[in-house]
PDB file of C-alpha atoms in Angstrom:
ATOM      1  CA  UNK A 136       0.000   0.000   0.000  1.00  0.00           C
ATOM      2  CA  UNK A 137       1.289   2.909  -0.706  1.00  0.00           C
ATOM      3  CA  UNK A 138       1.632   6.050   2.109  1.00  0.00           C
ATOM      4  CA  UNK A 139      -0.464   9.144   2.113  1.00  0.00           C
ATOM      5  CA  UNK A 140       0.864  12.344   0.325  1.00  0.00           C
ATOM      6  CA  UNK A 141       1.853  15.048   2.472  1.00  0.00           C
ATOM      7  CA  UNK A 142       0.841  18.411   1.911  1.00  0.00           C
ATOM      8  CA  UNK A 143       1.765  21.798   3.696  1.00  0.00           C
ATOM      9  CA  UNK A 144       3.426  19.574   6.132  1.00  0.00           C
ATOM     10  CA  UNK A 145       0.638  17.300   7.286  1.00  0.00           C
ATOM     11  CA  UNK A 146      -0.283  14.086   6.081  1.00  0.00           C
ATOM     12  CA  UNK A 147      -3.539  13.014   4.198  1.00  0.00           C
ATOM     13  CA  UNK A 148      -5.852  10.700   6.653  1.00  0.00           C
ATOM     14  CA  UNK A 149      -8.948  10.629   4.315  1.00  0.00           C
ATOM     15  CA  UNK A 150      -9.666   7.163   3.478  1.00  0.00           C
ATOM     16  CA  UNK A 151     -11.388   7.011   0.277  1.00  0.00           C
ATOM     17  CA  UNK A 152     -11.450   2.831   0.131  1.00  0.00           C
ATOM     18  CA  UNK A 153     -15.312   3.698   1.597  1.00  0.00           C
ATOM     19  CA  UNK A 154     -17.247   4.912  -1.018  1.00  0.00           C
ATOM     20  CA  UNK A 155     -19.840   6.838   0.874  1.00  0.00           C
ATOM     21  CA  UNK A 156     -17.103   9.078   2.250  1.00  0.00           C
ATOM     22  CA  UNK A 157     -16.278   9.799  -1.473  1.00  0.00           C
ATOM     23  CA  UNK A 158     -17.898  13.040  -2.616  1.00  0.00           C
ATOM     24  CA  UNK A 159     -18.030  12.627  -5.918  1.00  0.00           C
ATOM     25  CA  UNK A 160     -19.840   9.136  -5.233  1.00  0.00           C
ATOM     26  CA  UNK A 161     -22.042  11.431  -2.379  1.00  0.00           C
ATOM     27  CA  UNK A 162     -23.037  14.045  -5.163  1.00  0.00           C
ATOM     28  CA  UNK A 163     -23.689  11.350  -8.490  1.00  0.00           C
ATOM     29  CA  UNK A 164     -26.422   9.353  -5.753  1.00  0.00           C
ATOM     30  CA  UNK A 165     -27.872  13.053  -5.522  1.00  0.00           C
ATOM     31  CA  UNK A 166     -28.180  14.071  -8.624  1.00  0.00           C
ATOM     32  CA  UNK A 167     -29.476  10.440  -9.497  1.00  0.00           C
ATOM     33  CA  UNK A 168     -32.249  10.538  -7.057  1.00  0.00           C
ATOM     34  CA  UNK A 169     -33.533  14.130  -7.952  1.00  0.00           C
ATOM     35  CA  UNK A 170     -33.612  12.615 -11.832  1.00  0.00           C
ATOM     36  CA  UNK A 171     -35.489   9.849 -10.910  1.00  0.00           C
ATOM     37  CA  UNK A 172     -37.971  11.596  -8.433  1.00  0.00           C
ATOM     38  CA  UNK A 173     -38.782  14.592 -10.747  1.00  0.00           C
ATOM     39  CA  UNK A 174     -39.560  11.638 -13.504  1.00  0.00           C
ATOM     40  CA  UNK A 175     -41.391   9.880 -11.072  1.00  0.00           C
ATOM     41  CA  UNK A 176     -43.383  12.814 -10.746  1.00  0.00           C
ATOM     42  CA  UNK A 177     -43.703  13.655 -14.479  1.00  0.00           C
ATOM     43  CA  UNK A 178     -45.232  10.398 -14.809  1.00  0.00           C
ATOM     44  CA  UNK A 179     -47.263  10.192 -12.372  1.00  0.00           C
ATOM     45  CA  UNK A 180     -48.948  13.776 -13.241  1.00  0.00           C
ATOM     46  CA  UNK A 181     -49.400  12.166 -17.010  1.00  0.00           C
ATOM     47  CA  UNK A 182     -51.011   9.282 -15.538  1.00  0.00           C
ATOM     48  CA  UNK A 183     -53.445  11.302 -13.396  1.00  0.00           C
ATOM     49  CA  UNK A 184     -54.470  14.786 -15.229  1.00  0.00           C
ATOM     50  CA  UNK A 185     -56.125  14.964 -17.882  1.00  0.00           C
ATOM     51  CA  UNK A 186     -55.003  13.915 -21.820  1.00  0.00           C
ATOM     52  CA  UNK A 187     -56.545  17.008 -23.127  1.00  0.00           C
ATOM     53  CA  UNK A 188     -57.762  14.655 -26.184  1.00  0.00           C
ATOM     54  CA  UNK A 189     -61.078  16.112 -26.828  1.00  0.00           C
ATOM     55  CA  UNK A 190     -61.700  14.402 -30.030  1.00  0.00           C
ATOM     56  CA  UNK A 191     -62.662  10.064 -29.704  1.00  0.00           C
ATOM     57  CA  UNK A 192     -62.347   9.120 -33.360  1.00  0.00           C
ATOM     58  CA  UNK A 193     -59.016  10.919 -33.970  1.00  0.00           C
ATOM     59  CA  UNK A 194     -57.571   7.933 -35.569  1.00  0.00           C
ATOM     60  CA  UNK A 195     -60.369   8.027 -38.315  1.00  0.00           C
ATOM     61  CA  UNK A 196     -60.122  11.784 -38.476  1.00  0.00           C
ATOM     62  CA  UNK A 197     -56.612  11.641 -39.143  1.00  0.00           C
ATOM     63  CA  UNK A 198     -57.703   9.218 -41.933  1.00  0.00           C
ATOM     64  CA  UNK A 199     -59.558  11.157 -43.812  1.00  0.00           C
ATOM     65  CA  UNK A 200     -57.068  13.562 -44.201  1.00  0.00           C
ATOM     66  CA  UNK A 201     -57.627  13.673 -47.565  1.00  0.00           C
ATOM     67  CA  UNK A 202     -60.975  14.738 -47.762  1.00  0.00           C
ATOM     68  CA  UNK A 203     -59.721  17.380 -44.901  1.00  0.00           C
ATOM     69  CA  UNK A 204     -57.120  19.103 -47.358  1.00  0.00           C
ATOM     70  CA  UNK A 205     -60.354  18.919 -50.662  1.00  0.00           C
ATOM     71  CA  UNK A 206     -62.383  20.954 -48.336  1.00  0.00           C
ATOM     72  CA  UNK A 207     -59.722  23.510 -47.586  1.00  0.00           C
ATOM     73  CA  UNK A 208     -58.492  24.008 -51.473  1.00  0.00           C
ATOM     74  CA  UNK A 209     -62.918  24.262 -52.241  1.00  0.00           C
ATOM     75  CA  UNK A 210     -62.977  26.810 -49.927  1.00  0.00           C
ATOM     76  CA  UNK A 211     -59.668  28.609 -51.119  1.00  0.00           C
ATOM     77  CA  UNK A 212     -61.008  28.903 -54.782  1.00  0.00           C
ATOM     78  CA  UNK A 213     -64.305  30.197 -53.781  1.00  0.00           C
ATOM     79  CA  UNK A 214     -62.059  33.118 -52.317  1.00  0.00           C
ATOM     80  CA  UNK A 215     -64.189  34.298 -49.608  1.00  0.00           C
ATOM     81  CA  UNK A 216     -62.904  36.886 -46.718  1.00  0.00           C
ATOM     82  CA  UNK A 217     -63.932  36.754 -43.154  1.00  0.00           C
ATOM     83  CA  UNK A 218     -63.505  39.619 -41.141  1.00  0.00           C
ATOM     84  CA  UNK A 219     -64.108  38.413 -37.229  1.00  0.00           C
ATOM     85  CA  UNK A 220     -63.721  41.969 -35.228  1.00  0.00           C
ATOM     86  CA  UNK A 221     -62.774  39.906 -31.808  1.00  0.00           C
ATOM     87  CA  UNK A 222     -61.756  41.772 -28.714  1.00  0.00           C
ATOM     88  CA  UNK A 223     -59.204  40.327 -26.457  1.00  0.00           C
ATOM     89  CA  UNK A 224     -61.928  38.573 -24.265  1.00  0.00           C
ATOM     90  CA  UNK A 225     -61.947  38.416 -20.587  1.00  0.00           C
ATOM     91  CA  UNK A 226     -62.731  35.261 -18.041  1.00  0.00           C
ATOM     92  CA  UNK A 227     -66.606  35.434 -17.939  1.00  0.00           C
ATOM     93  CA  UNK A 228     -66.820  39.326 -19.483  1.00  0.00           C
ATOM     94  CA  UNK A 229     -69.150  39.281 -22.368  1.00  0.00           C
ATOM     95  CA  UNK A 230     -67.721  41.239 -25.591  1.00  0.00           C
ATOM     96  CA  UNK A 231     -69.143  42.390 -29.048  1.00  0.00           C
ATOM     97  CA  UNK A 232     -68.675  39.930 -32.019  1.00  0.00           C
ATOM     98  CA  UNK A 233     -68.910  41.465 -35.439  1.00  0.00           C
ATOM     99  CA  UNK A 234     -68.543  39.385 -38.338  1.00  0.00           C
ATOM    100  CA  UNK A 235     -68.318  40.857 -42.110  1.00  0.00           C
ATOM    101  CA  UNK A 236     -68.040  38.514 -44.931  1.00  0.00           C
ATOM    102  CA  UNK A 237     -66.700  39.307 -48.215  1.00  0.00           C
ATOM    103  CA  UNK A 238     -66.440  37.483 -51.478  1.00  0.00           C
ATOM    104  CA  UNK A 239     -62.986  37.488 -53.465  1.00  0.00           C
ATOM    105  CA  UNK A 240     -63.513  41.257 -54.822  1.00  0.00           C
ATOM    106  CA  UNK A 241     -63.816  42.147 -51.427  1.00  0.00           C
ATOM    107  CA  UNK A 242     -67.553  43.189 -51.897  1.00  0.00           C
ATOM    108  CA  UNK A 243     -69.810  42.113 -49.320  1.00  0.00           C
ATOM    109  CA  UNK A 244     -71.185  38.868 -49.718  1.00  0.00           C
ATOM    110  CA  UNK A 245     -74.788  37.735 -48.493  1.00  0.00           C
ATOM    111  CA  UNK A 246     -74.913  34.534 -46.735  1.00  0.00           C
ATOM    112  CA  UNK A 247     -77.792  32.738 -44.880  1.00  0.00           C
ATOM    113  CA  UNK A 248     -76.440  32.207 -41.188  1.00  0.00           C
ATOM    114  CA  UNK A 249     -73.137  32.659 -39.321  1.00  0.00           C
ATOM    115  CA  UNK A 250     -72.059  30.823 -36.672  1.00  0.00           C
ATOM    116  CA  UNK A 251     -69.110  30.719 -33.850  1.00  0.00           C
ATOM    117  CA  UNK A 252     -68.076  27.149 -32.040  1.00  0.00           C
ATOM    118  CA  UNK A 253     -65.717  27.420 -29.523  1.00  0.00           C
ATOM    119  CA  UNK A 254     -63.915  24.749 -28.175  1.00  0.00           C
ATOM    120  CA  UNK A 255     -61.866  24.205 -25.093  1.00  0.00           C
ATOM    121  CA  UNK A 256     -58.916  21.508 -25.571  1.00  0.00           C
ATOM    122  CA  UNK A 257     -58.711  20.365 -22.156  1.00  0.00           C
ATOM    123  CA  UNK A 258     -62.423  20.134 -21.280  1.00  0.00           C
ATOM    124  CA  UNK A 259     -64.762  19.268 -24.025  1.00  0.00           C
ATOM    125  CA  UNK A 260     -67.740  19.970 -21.308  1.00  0.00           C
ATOM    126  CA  UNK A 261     -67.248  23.586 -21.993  1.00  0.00           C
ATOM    127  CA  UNK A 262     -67.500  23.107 -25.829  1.00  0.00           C
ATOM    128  CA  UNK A 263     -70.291  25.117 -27.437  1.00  0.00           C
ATOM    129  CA  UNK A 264     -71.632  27.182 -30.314  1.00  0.00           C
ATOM    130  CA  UNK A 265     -73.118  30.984 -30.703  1.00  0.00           C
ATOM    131  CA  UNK A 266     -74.991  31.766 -33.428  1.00  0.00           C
ATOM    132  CA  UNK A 267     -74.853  35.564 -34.682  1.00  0.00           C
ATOM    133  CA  UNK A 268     -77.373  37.397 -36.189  1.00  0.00           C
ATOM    134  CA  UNK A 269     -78.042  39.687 -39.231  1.00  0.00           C
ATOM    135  CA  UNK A 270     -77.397  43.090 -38.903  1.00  0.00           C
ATOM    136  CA  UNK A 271     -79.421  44.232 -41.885  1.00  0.00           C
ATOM    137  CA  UNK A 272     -76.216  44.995 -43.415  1.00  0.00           C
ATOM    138  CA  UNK A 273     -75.623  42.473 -46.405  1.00  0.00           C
ATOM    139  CA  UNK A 274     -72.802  40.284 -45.041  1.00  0.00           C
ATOM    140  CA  UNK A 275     -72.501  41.698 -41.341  1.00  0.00           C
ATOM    141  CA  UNK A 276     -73.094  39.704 -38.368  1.00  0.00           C
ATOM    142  CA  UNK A 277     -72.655  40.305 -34.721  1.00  0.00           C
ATOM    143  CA  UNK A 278     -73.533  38.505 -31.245  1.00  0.00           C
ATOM    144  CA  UNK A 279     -72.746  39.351 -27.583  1.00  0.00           C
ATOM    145  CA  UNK A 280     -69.945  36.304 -26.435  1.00  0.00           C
ATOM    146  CA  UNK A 281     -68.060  35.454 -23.638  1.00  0.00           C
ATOM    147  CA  UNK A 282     -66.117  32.323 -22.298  1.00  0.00           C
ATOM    148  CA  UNK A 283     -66.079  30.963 -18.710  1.00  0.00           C
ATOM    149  CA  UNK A 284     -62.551  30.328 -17.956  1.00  0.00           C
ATOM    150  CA  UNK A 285     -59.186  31.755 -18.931  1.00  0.00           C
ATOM    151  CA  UNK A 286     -56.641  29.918 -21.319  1.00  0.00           C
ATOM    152  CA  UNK A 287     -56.743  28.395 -24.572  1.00  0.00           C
ATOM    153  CA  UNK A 288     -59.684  28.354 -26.907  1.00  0.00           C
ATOM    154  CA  UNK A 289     -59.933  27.151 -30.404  1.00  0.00           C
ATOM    155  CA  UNK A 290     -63.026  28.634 -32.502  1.00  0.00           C
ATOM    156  CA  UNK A 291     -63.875  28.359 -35.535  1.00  0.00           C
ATOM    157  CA  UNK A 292     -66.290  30.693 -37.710  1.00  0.00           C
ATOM    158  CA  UNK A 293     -68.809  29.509 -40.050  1.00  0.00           C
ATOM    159  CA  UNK A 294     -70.978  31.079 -42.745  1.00  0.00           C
ATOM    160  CA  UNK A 295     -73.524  29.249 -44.571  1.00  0.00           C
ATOM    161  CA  UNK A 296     -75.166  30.178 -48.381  1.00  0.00           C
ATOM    162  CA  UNK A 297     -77.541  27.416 -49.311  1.00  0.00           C
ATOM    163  CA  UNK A 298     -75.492  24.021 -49.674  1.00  0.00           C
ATOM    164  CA  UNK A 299     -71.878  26.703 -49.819  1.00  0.00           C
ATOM    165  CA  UNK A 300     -70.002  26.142 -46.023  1.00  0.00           C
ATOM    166  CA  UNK A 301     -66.973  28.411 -45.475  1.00  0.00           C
ATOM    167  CA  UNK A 302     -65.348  28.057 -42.076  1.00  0.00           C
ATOM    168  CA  UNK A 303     -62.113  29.957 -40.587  1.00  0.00           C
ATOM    169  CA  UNK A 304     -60.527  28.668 -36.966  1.00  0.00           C
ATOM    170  CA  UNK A 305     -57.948  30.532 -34.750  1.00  0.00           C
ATOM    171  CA  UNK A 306     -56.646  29.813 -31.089  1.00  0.00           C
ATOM    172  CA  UNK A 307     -57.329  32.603 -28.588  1.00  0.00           C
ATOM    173  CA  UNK A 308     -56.153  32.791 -25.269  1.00  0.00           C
ATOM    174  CA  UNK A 309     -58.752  33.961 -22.498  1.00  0.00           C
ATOM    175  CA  UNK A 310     -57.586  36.432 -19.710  1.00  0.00           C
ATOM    176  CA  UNK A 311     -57.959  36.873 -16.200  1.00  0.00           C
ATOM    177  CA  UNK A 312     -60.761  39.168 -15.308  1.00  0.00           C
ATOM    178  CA  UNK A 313     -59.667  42.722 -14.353  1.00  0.00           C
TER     179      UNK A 313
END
């Protein structure tokens, strides 16, 4: 065996043939249980929220993909414009809607009935629809609207002429009340 160094005069006494006394092995079992507990937890919180999957039949959604992306390039060549005037909504504070649709001239464009789903990702129990009404203006639509809680909303606008649907969606994000 071979003798401890000396240094400054005095001679080493650690014994480092224990490896808890070892720092380095001290601080790696640290580190090591923090990964493993903060995964633990991860897991654990996956396994008991919510999935946020609001939709059942995704998998045959996702196959008709197809027909998805026809609908999209229909509505793209009829060339129609709509204008959603949406203030930045407030938890439970009911706002103004106004709603102008225009064909590809950007002319007004008559339509029979307008409507506004709104969708919550994580809770599908606060999914809903609002219907606006005519204004008497050719292609103008409004509607009082509020949501219930703050976060993320997806909505999607729809106009209707006879057998013609043209929809546009957007995310919002709902604030706190002030």
């Amino acid at each position: 065996m071979t003798q401890p160094l000396k240094h400054n005069g005095k001679q080493d006494q650690r014994d480092w043939s224990v490896a808890w006394k070892n720092p380095f092995v001290i601080a790696w079992v640290i580190i090591l249980s923090v990964v493993l507990t903060v995964n633990f937890f991860m897991v654990s919180m996956a396994i008991v929220t919510n999935p946020g999957l609001v939709i059942d039949d995704f998998y045959e959604q996702g196959k008709n993909m197809d027909k998805i992306l026809a609908e999209q390039k229909r509505m793209d060549k009829l060339g129609w414009q709509l204008q959603i005037d949406l203030p930045i909504l407030s938890e439970g504070k009911s706002d103004q809607v106004i709603l102008k649709v225009l064909d590809k001239d950007g002319q007004a464009l008559a339509v029979d009935n307008a409507t506004l789903f709104y969708y919550r990702p994580s809770d599908r129990n606060l999914d809903g629809k609002a219907e606006l009404t005519a204004t008497g203006k050719t292609g103008v639509f409004e509607t009082e609207f509020s949501l219930p809680k703050k976060g993320k909303w997806d909505l999607i606008m729809e106009v209707n002429r006879g057998e013609t649907r043209f929809n546009v969606g957007r995310s919002i994000m709902v604030q706190d009340p002030e």
